[in-house]
PDB file of N, CA and C and ligand atoms in Angstrom:
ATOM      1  N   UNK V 271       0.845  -1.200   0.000  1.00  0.00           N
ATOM      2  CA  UNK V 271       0.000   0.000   0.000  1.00  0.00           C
ATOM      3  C   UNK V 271       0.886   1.259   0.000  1.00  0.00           C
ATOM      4  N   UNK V 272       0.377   2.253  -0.911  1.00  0.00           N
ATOM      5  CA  UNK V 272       1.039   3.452  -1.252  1.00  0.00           C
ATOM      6  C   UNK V 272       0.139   4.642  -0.552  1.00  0.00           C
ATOM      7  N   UNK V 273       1.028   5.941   0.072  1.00  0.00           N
ATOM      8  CA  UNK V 273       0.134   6.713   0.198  1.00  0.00           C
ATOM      9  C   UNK V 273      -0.374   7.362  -1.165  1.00  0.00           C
ATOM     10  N   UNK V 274      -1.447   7.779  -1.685  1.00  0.00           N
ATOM     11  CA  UNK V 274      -2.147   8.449  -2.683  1.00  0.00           C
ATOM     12  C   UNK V 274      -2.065   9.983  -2.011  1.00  0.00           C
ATOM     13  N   UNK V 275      -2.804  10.456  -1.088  1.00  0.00           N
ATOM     14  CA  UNK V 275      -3.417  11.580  -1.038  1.00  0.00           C
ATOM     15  C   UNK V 275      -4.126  11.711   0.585  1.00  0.00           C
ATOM     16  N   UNK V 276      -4.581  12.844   0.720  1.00  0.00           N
ATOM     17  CA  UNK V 276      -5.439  12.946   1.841  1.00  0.00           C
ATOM     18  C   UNK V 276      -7.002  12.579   1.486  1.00  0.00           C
ATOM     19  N   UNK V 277      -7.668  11.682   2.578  1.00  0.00           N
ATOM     20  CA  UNK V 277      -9.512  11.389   2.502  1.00  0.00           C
ATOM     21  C   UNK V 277      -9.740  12.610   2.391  1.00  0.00           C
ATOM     22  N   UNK V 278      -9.602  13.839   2.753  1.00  0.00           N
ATOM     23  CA  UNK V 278     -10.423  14.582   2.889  1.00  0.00           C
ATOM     24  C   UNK V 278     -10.051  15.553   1.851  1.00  0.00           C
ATOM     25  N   UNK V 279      -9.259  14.886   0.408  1.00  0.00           N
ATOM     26  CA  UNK V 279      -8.977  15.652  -0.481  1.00  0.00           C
ATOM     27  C   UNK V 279     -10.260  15.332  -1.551  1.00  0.00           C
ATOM     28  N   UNK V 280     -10.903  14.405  -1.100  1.00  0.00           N
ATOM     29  CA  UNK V 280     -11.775  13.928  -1.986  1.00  0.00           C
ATOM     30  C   UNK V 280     -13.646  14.229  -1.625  1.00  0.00           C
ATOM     31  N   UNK V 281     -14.306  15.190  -1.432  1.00  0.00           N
ATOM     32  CA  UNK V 281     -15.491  15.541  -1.171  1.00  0.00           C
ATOM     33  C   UNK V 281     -16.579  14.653  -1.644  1.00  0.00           C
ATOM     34  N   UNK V 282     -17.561  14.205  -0.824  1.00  0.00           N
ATOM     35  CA  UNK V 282     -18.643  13.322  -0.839  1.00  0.00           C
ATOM     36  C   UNK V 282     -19.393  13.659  -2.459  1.00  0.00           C
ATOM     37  N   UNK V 283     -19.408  12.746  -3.229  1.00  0.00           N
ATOM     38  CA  UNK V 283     -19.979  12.836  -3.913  1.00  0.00           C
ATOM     39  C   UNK V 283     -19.373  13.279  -5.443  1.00  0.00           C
ATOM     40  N   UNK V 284     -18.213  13.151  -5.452  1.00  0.00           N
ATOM     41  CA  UNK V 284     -16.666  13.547  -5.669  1.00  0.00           C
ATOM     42  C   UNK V 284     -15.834  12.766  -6.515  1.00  0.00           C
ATOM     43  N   UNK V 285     -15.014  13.083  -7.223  1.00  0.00           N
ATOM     44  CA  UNK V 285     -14.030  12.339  -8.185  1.00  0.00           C
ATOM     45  C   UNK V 285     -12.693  13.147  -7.984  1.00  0.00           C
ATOM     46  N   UNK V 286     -11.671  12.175  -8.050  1.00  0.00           N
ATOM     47  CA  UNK V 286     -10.646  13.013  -8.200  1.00  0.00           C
ATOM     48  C   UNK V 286      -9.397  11.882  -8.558  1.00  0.00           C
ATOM     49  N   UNK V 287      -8.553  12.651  -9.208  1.00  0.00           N
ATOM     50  CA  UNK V 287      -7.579  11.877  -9.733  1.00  0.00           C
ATOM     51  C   UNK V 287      -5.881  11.752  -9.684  1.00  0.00           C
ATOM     52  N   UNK V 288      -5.523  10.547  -8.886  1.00  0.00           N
ATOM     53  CA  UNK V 288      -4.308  10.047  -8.316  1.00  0.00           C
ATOM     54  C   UNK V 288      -3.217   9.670  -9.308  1.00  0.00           C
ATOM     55  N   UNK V 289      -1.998  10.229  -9.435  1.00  0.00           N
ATOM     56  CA  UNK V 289      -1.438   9.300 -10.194  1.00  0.00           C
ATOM     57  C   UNK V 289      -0.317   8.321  -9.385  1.00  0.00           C
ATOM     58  N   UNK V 290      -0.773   6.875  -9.431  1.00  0.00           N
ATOM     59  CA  UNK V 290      -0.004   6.166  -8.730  1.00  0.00           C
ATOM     60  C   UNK V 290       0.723   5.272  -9.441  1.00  0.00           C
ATOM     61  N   UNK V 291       2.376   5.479  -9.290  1.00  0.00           N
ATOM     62  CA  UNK V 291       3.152   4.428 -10.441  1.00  0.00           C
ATOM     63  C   UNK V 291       2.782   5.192 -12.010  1.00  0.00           C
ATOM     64  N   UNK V 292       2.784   5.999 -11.909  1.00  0.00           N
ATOM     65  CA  UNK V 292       2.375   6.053 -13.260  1.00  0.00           C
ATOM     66  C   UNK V 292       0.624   5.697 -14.490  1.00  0.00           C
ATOM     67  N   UNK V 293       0.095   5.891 -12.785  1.00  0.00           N
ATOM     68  CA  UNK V 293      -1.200   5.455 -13.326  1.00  0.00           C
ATOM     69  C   UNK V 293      -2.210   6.006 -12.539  1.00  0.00           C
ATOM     70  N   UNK V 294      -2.948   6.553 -14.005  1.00  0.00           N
ATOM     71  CA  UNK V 294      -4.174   7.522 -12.996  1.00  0.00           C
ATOM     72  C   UNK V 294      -5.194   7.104 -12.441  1.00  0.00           C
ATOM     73  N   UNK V 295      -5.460   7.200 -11.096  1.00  0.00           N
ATOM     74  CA  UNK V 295      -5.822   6.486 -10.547  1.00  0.00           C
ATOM     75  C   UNK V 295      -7.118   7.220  -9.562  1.00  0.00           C
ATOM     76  N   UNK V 296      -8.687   6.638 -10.226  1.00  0.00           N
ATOM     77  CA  UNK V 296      -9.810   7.275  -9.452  1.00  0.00           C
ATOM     78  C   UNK V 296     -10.049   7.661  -8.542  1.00  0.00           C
ATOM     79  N   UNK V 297     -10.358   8.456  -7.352  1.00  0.00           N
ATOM     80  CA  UNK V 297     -10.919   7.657  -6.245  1.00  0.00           C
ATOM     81  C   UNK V 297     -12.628   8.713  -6.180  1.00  0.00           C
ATOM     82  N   UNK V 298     -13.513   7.993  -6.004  1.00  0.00           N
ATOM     83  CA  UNK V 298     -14.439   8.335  -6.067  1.00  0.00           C
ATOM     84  C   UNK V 298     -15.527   8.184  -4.109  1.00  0.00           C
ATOM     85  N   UNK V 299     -15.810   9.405  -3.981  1.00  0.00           N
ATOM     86  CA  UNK V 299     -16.343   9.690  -2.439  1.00  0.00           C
ATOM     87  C   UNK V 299     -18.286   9.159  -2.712  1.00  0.00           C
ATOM     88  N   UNK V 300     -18.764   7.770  -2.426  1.00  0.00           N
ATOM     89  CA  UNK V 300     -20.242   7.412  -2.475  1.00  0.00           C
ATOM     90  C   UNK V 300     -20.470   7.779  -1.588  1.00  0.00           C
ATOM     91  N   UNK V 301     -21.425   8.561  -0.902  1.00  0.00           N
ATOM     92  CA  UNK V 301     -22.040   8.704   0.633  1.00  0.00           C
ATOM     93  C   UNK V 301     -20.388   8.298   1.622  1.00  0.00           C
ATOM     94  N   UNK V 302     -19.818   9.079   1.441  1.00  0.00           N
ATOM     95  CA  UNK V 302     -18.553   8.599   2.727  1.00  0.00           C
ATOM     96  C   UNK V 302     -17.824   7.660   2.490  1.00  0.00           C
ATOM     97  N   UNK V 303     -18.355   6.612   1.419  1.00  0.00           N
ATOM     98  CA  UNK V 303     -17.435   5.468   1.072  1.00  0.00           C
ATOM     99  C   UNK V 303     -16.763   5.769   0.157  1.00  0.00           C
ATOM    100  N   UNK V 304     -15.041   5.420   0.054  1.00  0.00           N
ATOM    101  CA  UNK V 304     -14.241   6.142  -1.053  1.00  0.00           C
ATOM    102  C   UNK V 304     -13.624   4.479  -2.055  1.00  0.00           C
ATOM    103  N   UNK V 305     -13.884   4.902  -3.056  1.00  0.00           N
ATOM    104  CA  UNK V 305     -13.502   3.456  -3.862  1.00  0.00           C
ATOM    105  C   UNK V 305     -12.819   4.158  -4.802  1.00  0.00           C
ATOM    106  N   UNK V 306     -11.898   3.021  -5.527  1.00  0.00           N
ATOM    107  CA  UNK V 306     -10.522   3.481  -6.242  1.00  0.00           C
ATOM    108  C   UNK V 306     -10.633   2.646  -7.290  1.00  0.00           C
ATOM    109  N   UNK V 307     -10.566   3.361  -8.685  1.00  0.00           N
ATOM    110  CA  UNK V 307     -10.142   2.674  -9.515  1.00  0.00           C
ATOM    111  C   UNK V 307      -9.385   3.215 -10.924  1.00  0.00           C
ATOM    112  N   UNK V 308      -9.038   2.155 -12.078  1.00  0.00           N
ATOM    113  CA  UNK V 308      -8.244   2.775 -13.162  1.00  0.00           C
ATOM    114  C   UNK V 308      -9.567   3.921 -13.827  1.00  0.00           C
ATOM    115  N   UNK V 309      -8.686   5.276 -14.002  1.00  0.00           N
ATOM    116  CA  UNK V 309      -9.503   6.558 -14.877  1.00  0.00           C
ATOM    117  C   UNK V 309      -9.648   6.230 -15.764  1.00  0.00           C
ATOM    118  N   UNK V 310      -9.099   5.329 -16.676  1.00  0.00           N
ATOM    119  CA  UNK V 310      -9.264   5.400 -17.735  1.00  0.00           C
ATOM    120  C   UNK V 310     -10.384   4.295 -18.561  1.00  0.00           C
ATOM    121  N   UNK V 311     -11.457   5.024 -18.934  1.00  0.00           N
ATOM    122  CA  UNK V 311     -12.454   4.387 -19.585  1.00  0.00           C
ATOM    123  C   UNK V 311     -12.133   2.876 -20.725  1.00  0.00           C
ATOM    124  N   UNK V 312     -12.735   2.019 -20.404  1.00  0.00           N
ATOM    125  CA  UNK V 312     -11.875   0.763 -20.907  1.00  0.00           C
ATOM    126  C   UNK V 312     -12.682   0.888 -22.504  1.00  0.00           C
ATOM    127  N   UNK V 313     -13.740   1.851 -22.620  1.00  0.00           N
ATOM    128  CA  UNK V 313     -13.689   1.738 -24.383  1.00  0.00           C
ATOM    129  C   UNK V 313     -13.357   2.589 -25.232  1.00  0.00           C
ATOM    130  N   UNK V 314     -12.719   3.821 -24.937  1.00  0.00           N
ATOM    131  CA  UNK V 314     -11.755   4.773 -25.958  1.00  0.00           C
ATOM    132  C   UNK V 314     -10.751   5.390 -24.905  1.00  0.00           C
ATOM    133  N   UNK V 315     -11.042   5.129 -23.958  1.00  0.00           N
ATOM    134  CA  UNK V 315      -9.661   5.744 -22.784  1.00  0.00           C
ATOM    135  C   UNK V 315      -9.877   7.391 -22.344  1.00  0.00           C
ATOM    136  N   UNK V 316     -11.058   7.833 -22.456  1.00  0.00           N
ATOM    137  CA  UNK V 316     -11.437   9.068 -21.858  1.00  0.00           C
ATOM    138  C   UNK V 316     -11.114   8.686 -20.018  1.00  0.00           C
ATOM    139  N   UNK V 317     -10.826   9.870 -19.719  1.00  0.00           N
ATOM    140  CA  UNK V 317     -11.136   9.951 -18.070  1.00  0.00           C
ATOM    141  C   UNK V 317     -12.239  10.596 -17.497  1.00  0.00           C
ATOM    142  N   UNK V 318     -12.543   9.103 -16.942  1.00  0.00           N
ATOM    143  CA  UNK V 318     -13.839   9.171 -16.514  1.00  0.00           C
ATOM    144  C   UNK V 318     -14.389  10.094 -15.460  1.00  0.00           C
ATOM    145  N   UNK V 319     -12.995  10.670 -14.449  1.00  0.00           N
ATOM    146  CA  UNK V 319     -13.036  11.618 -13.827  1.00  0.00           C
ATOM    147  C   UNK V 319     -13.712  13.462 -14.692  1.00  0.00           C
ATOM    148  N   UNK V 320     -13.676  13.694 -15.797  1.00  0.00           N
ATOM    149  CA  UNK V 320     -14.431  14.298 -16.092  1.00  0.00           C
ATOM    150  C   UNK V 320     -16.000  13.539 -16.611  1.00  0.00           C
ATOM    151  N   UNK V 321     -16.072  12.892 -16.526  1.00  0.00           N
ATOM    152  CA  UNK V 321     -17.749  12.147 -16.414  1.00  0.00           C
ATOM    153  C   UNK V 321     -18.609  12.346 -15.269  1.00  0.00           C
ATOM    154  N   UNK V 322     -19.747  11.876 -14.816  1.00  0.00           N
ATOM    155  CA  UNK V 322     -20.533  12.307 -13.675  1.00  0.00           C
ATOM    156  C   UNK V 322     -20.914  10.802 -12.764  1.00  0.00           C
ATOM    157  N   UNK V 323     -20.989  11.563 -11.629  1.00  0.00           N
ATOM    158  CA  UNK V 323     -20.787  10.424 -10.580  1.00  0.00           C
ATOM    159  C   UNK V 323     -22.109  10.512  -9.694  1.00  0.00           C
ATOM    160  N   UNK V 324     -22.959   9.374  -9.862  1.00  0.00           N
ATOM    161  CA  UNK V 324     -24.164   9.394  -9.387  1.00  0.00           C
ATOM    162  C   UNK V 324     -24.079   8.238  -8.175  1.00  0.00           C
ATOM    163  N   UNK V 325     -24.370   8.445  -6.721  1.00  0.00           N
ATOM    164  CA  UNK V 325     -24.484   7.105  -6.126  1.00  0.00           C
ATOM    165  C   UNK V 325     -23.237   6.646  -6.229  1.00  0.00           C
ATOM    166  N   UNK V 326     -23.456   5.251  -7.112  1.00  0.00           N
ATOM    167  CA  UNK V 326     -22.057   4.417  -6.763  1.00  0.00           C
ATOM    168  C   UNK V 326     -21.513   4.036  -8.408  1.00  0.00           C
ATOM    169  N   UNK V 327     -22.551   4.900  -9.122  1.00  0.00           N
ATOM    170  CA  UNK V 327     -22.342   4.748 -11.002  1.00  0.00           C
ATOM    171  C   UNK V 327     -21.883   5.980 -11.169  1.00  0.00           C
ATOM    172  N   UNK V 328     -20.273   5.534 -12.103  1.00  0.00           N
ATOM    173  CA  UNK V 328     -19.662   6.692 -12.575  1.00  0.00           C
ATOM    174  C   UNK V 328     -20.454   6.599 -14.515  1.00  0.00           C
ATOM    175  N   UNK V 329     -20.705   7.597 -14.684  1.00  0.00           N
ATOM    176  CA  UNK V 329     -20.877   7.812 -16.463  1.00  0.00           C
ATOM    177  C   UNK V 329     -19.819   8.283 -17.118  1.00  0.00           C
ATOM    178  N   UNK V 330     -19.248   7.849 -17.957  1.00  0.00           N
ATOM    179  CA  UNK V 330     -18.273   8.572 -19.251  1.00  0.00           C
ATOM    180  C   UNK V 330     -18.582   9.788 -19.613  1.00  0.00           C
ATOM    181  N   UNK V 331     -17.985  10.707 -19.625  1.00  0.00           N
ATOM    182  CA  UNK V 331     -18.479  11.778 -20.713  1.00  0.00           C
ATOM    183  C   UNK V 331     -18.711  11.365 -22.099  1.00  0.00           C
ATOM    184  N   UNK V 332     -17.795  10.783 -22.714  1.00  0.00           N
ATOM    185  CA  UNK V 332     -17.656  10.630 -23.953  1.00  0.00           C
ATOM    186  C   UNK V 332     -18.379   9.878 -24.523  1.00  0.00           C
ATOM    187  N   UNK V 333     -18.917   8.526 -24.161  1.00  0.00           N
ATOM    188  CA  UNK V 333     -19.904   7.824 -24.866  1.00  0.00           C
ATOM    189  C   UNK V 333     -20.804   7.032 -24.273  1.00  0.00           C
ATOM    190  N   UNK V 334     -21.247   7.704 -22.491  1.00  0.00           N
ATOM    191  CA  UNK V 334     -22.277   7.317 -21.972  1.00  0.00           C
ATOM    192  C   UNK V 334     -21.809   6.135 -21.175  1.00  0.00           C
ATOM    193  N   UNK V 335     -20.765   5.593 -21.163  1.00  0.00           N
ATOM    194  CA  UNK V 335     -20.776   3.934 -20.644  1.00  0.00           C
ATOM    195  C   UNK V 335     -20.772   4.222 -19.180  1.00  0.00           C
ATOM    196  N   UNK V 336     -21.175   3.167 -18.080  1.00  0.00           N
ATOM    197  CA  UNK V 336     -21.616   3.239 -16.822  1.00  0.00           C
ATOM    198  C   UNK V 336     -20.702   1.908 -16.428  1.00  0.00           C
ATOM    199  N   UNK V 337     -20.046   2.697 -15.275  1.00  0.00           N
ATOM    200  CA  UNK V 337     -19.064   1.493 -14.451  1.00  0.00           C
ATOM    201  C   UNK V 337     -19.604   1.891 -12.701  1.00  0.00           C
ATOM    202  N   UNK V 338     -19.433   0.675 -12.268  1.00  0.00           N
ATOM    203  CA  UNK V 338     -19.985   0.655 -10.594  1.00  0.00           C
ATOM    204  C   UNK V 338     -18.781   0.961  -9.867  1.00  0.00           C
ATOM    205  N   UNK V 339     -18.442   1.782  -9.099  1.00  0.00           N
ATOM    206  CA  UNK V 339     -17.369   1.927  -8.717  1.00  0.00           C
ATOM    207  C   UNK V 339     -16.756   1.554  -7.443  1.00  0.00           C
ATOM    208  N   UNK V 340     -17.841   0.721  -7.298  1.00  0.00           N
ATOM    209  CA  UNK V 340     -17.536  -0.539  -6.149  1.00  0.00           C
ATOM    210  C   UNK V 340     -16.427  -1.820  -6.229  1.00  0.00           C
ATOM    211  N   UNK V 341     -16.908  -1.488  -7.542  1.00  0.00           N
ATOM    212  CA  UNK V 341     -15.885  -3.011  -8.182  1.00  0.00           C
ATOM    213  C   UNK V 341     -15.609  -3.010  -9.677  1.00  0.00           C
ATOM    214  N   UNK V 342     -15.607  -2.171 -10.417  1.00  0.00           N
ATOM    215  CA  UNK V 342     -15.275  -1.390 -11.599  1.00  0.00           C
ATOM    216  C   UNK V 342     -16.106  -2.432 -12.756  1.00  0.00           C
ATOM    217  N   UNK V 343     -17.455  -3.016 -11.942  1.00  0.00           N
ATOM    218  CA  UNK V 343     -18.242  -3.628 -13.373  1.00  0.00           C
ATOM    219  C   UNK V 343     -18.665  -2.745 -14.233  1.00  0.00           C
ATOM    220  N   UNK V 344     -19.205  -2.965 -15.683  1.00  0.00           N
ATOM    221  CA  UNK V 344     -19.400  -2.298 -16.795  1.00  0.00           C
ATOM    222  C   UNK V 344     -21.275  -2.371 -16.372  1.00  0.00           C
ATOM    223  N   UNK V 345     -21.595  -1.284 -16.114  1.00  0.00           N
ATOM    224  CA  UNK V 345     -23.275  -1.474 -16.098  1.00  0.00           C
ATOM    225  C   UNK V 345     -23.760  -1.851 -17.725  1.00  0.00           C
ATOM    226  N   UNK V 346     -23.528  -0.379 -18.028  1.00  0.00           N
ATOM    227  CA  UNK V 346     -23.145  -0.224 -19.956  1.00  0.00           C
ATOM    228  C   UNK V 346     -22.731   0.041 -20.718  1.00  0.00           C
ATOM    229  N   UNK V 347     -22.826  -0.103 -21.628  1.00  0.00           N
ATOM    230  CA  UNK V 347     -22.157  -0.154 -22.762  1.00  0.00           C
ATOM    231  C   UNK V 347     -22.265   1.154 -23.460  1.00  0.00           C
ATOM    232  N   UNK V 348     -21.028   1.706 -24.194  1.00  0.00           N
ATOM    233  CA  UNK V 348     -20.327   0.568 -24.856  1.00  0.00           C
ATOM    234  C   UNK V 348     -19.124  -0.134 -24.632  1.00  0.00           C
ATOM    235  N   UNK V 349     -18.508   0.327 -23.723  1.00  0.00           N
ATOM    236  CA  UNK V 349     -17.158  -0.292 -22.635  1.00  0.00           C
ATOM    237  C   UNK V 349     -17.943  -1.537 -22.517  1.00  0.00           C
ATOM    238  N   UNK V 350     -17.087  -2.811 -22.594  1.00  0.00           N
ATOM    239  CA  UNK V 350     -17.513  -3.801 -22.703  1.00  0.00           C
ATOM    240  C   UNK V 350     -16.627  -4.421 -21.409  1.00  0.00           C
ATOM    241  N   UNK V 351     -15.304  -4.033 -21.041  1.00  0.00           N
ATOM    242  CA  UNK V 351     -14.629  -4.668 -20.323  1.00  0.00           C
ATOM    243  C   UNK V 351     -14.644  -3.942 -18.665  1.00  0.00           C
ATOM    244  N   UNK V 352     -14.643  -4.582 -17.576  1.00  0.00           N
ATOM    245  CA  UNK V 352     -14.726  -3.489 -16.550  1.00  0.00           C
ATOM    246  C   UNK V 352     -13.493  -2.687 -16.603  1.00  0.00           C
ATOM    247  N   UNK V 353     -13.468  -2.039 -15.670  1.00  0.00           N
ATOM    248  CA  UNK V 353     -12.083  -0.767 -15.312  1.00  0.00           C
ATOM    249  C   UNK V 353     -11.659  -1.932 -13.683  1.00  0.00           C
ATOM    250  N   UNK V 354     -10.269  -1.272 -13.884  1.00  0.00           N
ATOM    251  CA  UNK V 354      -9.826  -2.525 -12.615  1.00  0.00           C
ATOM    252  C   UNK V 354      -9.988  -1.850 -11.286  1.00  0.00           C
ATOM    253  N   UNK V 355     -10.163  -2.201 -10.033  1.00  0.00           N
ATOM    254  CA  UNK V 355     -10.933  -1.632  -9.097  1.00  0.00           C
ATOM    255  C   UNK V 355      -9.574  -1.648  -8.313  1.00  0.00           C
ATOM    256  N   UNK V 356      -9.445  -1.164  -7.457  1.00  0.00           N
ATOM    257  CA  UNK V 356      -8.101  -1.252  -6.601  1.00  0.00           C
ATOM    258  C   UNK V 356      -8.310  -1.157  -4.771  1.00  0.00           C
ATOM    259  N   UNK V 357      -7.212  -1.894  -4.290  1.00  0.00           N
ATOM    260  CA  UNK V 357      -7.965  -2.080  -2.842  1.00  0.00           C
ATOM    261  C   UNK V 357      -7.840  -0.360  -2.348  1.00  0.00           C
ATOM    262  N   UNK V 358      -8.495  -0.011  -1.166  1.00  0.00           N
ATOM    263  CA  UNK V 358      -8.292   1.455  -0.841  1.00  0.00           C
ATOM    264  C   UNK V 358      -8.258   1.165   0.848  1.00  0.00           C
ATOM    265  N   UNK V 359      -7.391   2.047   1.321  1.00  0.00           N
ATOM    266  CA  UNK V 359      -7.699   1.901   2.744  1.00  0.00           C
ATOM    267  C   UNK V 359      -7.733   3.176   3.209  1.00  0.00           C
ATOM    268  N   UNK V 360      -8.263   3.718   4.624  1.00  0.00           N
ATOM    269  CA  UNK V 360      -7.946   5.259   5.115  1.00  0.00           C
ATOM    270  C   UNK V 360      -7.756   4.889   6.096  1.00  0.00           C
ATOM    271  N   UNK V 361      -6.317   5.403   6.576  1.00  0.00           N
ATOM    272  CA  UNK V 361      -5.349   4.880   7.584  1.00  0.00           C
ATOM    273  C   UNK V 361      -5.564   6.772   8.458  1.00  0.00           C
ATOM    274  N   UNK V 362      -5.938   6.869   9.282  1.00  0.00           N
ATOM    275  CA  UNK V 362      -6.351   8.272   9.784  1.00  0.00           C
ATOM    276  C   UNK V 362      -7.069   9.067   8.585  1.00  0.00           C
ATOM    277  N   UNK V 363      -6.244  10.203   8.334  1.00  0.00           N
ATOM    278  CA  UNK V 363      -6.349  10.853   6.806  1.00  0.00           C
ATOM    279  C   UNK V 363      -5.723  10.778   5.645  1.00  0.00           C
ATOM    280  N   UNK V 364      -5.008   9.514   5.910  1.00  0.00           N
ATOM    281  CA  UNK V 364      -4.270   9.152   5.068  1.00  0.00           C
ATOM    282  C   UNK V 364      -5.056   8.369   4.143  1.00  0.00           C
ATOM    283  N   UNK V 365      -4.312   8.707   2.947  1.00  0.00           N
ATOM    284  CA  UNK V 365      -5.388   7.681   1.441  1.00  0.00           C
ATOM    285  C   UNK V 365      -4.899   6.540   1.261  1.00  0.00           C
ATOM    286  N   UNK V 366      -4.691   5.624   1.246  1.00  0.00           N
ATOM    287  CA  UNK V 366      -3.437   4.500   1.126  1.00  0.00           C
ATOM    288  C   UNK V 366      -4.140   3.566  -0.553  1.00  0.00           C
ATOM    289  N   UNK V 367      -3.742   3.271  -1.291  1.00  0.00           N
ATOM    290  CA  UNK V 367      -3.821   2.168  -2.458  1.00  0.00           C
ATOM    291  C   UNK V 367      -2.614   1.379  -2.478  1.00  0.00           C
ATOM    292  N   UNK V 368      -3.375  -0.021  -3.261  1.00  0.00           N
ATOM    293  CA  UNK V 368      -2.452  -0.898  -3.817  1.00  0.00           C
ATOM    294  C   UNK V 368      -2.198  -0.053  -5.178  1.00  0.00           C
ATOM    295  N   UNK V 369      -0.727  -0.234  -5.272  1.00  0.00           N
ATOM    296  CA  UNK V 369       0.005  -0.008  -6.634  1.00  0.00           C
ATOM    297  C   UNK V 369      -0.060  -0.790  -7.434  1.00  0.00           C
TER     298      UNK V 369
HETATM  299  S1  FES S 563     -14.460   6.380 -23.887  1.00  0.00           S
HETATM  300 FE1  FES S 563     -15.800   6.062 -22.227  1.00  0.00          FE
HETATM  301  S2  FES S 563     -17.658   5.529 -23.162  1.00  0.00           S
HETATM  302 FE2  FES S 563     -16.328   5.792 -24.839  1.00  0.00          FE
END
C-alpha cells in the first residue's frame, strides 16, 4: 500500500484523480465510502473523472458507458470490459492504495 493523497482531499460525492506508479488512478467519495479505480475508460480511454458520478455509477463523458465503482463492473455499454478496481484503505487521513 502506497500513500495516494489525503480522505479529505476527496469531497462526498466527488471524483478526483491520483497518479499512482504512473497510473491515474480514481478515487471516487459514495455517501462517505471512497472506492478506487483505473480513470481510464476501458472503451476509448477518456477519463472518466471528467464524467458524472451518481451514487455508486460513474458515467463517461464521452460515450455514456456506466461502471460501478464498487468493483469497476461495466453497467453499460459501450465499454464492454470493466475498469480494474483497486484495494483502498484510510489509515487516519491518510489515502493509502495498492500499486
Ligand atoms: S471512452 Fe468512455 S464511453 Fe467511450
Amino acid at each position: 500500500m502506497v500513500k495516494i493523497g489525503n480522505a479529505n482531499d476527496v469531497a462526498d460525492g466527488q471524483m478526483r484523480v491520483f497518479v499512482v506508479d504512473g497510473t491515474k488512478v480514481n478515487v471516487a467519495n459514495a455517501s462517505g465510502h471512497l472506492y478506487a479505480f483505473d480513470d481510464t475508460c476501458t472503451h476509448m480511454g477518456c477519463s472518466l473523472a471528467n464524467g458524472e458520478l451518481e451514487g455508486t455509477t460513474v458515467t463517461c463523458a464521452c460515450h455514456g458507458s456506466q461502471f460501478d465503482v464498487t468493483s469497476g463492473a461495466v453497467l453499460r455499454g459501450p465499454a464492454q470490459r470493466p475498469v480494474r478496481s483497486l484495494p483502498l484503505q484510510v489509515n487516519g487521513d491518510e489515502l493509502l492504495a495498492e500499486a
